[in-house]
XYZ file of N, CA and C in Angstrom:
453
model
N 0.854 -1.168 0.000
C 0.000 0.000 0.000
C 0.902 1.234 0.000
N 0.652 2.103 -0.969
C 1.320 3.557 -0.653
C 1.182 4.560 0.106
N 2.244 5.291 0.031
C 1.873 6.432 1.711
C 0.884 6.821 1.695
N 0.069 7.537 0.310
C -1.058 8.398 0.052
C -2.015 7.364 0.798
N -1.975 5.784 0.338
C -3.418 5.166 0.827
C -3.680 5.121 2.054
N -1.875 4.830 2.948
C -1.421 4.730 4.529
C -2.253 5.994 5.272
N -1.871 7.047 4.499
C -2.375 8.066 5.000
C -3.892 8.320 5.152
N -4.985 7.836 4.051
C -6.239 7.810 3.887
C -6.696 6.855 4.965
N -6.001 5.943 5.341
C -6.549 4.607 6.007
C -6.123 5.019 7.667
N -5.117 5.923 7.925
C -5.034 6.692 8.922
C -5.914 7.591 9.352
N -6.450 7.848 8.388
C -7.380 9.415 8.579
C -9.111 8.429 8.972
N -9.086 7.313 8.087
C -10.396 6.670 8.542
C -10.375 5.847 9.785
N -9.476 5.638 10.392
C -8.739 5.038 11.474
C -9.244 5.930 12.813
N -8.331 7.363 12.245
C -8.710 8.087 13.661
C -10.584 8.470 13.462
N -10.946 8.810 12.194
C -12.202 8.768 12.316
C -13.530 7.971 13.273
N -12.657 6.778 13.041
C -13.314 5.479 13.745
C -13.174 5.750 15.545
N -12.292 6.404 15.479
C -11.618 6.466 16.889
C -12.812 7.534 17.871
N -13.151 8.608 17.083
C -13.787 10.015 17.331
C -15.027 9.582 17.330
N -16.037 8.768 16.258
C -16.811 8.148 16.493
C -17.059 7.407 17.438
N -16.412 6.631 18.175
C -16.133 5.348 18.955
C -16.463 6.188 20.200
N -15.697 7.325 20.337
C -15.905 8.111 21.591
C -17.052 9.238 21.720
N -17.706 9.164 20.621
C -19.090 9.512 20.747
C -19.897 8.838 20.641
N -19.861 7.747 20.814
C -20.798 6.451 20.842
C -21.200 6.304 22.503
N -19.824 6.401 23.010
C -19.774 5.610 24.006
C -20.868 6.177 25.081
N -21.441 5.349 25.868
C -22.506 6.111 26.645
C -21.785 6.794 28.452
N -22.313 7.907 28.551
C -21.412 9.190 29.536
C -22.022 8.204 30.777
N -21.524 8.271 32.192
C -21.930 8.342 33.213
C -22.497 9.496 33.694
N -22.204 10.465 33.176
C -22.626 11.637 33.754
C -22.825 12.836 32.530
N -23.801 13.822 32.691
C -23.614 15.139 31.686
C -22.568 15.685 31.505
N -22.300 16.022 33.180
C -20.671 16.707 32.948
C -19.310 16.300 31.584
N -19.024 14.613 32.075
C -18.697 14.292 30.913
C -19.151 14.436 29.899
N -19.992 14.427 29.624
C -20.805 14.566 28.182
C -20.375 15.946 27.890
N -20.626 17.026 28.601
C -20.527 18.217 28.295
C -18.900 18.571 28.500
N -18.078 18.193 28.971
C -16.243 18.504 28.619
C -16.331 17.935 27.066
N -16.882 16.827 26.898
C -16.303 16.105 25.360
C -16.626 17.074 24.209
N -18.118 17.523 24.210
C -18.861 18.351 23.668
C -17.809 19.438 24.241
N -17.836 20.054 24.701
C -15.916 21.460 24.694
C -15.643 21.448 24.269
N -14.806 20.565 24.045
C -13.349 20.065 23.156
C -13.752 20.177 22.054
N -14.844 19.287 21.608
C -15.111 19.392 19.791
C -15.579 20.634 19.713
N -16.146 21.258 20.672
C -16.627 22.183 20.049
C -15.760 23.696 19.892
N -15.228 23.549 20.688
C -13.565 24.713 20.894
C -12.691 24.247 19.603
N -12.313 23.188 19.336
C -11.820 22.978 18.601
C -12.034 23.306 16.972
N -12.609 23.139 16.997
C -13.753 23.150 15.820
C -14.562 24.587 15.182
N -14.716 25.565 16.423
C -14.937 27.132 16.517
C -13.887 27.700 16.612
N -12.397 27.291 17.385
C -11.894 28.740 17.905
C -10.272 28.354 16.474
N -10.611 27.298 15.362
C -9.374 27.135 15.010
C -9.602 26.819 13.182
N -9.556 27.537 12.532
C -10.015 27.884 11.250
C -9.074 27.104 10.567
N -7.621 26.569 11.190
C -6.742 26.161 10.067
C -7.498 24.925 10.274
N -8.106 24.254 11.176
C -8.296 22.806 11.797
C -9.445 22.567 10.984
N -10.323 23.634 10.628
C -11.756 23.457 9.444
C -11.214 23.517 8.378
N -10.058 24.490 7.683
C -9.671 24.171 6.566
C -8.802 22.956 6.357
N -8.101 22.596 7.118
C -7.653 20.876 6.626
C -8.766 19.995 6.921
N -9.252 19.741 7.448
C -10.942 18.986 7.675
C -11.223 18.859 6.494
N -11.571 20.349 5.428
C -12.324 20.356 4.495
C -11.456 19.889 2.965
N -10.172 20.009 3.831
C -8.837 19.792 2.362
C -8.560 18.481 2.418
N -9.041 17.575 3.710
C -8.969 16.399 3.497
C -9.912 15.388 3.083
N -11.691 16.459 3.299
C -12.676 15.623 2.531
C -12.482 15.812 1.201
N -12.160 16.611 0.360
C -12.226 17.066 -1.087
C -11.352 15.827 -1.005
N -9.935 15.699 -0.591
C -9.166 14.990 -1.227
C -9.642 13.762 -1.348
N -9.863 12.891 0.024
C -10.875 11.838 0.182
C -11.903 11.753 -1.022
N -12.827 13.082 -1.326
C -13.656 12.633 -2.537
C -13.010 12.597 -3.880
N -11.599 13.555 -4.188
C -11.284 12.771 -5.181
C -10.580 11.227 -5.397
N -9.894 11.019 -4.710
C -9.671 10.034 -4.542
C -10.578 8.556 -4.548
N -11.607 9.194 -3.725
C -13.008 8.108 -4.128
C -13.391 7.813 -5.750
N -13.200 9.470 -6.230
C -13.472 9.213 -7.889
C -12.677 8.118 -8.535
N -11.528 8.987 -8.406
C -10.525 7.797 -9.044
C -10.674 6.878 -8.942
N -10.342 6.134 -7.634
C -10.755 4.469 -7.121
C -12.243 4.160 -8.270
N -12.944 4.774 -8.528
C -14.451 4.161 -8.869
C -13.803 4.456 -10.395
N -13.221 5.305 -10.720
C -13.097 5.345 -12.324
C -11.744 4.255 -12.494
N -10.899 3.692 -11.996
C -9.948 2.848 -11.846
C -10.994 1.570 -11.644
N -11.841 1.282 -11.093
C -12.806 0.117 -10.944
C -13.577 0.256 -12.699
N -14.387 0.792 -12.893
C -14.614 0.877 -14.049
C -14.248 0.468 -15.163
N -12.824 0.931 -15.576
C -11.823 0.937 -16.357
C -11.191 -0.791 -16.481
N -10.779 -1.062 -15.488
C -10.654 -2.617 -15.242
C -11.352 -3.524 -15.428
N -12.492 -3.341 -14.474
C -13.581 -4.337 -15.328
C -14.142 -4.329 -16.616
N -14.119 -2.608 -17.695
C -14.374 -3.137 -19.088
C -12.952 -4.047 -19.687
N -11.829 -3.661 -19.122
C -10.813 -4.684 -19.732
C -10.513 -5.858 -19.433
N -11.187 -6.215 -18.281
C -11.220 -8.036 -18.185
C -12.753 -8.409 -19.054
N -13.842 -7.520 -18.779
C -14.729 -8.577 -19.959
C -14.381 -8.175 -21.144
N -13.645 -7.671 -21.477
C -13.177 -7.693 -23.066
C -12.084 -9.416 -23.519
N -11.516 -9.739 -22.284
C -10.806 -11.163 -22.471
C -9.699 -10.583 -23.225
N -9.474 -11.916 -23.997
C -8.246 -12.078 -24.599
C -7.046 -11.309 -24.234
N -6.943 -11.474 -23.027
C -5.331 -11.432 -22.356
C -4.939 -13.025 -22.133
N -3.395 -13.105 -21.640
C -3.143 -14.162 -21.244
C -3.298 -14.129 -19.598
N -2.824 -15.203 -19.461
C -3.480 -15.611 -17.598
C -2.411 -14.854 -16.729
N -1.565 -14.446 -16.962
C -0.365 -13.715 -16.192
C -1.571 -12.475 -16.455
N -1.411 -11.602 -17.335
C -2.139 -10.256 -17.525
C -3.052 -10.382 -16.873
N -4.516 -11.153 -16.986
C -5.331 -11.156 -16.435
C -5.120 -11.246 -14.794
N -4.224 -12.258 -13.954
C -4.139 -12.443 -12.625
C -3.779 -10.845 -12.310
N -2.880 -9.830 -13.329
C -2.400 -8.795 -12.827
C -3.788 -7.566 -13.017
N -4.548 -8.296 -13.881
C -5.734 -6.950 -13.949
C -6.380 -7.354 -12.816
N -6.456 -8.106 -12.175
C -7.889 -8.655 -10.946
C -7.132 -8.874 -9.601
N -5.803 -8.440 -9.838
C -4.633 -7.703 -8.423
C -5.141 -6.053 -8.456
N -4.823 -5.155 -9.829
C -5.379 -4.054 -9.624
C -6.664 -3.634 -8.819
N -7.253 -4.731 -9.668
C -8.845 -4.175 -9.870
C -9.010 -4.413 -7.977
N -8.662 -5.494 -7.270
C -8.482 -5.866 -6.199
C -8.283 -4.091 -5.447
N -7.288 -4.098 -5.970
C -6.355 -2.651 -4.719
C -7.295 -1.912 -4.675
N -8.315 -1.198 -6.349
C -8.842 -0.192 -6.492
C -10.041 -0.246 -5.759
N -10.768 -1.788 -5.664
C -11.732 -1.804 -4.827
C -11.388 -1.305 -3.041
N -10.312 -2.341 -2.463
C -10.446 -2.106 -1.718
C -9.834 -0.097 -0.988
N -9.042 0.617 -2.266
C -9.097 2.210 -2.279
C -10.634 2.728 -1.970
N -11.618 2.224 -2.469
C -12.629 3.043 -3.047
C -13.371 2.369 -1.393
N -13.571 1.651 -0.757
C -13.947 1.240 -0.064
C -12.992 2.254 1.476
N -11.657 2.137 1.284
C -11.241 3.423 2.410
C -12.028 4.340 2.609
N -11.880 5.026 1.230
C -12.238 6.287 1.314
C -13.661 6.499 1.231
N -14.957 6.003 0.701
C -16.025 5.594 0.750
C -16.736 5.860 2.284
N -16.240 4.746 3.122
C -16.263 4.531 4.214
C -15.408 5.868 5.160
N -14.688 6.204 5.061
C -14.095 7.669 4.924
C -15.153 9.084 5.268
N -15.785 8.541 3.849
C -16.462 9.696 3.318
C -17.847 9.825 4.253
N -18.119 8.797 4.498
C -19.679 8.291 5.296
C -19.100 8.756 6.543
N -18.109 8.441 7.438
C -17.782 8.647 8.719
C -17.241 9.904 9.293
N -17.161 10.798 8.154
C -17.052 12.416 7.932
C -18.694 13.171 8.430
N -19.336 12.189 7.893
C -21.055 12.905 7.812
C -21.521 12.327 8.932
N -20.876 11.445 9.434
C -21.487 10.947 10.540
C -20.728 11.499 11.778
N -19.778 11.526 11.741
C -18.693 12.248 12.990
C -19.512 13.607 12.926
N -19.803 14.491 12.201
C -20.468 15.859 12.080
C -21.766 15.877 12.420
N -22.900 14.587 12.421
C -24.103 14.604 12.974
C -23.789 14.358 14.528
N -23.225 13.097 14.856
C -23.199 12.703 16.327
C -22.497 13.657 17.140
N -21.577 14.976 16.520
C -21.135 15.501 17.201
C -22.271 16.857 17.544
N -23.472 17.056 16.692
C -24.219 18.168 16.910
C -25.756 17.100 17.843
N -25.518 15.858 17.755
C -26.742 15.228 18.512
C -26.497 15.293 19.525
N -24.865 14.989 20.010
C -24.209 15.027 21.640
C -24.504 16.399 22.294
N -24.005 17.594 21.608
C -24.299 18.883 21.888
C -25.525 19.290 21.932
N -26.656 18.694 21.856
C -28.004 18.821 22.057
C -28.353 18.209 22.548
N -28.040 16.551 22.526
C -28.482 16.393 24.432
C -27.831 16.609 25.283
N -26.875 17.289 25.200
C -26.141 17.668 26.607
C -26.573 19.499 26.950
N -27.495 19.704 25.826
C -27.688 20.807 26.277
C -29.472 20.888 27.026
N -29.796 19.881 26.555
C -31.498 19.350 26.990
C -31.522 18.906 27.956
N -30.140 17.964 28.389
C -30.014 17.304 29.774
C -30.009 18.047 30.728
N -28.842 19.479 30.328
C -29.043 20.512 31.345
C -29.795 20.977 31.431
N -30.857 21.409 30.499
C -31.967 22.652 30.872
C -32.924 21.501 31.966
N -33.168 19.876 31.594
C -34.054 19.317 32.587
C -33.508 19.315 33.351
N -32.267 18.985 33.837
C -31.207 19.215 35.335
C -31.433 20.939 35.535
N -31.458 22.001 35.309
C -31.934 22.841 35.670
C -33.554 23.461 36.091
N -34.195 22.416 35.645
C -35.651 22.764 35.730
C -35.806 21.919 37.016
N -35.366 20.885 37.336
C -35.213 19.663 38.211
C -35.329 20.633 39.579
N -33.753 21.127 39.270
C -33.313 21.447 40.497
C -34.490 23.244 40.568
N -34.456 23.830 40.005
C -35.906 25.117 40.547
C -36.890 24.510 40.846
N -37.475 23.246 40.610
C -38.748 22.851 41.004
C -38.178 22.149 42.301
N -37.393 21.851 42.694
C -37.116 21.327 44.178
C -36.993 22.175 45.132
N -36.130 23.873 44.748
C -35.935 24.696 45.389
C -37.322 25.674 45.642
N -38.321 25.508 44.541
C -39.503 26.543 45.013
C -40.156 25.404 45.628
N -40.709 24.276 45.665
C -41.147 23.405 46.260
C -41.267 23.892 47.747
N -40.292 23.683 48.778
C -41.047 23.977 50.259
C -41.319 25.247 49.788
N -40.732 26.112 49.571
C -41.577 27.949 49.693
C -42.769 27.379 49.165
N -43.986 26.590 48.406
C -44.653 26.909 48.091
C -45.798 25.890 49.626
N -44.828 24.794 49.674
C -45.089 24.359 50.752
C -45.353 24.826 52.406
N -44.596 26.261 52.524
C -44.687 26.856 53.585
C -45.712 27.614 53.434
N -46.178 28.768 52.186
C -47.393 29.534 51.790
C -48.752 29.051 52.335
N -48.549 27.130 52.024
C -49.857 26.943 52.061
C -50.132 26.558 53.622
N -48.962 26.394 54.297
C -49.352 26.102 55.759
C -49.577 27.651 56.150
């Protein structure tokens, strides 16, 4: 595999990783709400960190092209035949790599859109959790005052 793919398969790697840790279920809001920080500081207070984000999905989608126009391309030249069996084992090694390229980055590409939803679903229930943890706790605190009124 070449650096470029090392590198794509790195990038879907840590993807998996960021996902994984927004999956995971919080013991507490608090946690929930430091994790939700971080992405979200990160992500607001650092413009070079959105422009490589965005320089690495473009690349990711071209790269997806290719892989699918490299798939394409291969399979009209194996059903065309008439190669010999060396050529052919070497077109269906390609065709092999390009699938499994297009499948990195593919999968890549999906876990980009999904890292960007689960990270705005976390930040909304951690912001719903608080407003009911805040409503919680005023309805406990007016509770006796309303309890003393009526005695």
């Amino acid at each position: 595999m070449s650096a470029v793919w090392m590198f794509f398969l790195a990038v879907l790697l840590a993807q998996m990783v960021l996902v994984l840790i927004l999956c995971l279920p919080m013991p507490s809001n608090r946690l929930r709400g430091f994790i939700v920080n971080i992405f979200e500081t990160a992500w607001s207070r650092s413009p070079k960190l959105r422009a490589f984000v965005q320089m690495i999905a473009c690349a990711t989608a071209i790269m997806f092209l290719d892989s699918m126009r490299s798939i394409y391309m291969l399979d009209e030249k194996l059903d065309k035949g008439s190669t010999g069996a060396t050529a052919e084992l070497m077109m269906k090694l390609r065709l092999f790599h390009s699938q499994r390229n297009a499948y990195i980055t593919g999968f890549s590409l999906f876990l980009m859109l999904v890292l960007y939803r689960f990270q705005d679903l976390i930040s909304q229930l951690h912001q719903a959790r608080s407003a009911v943890l805040g409503a919680k706790t005023l309805a406990e605190n007016t509770e006796p005052a309303v309890v003393k009124k009526q005695q």
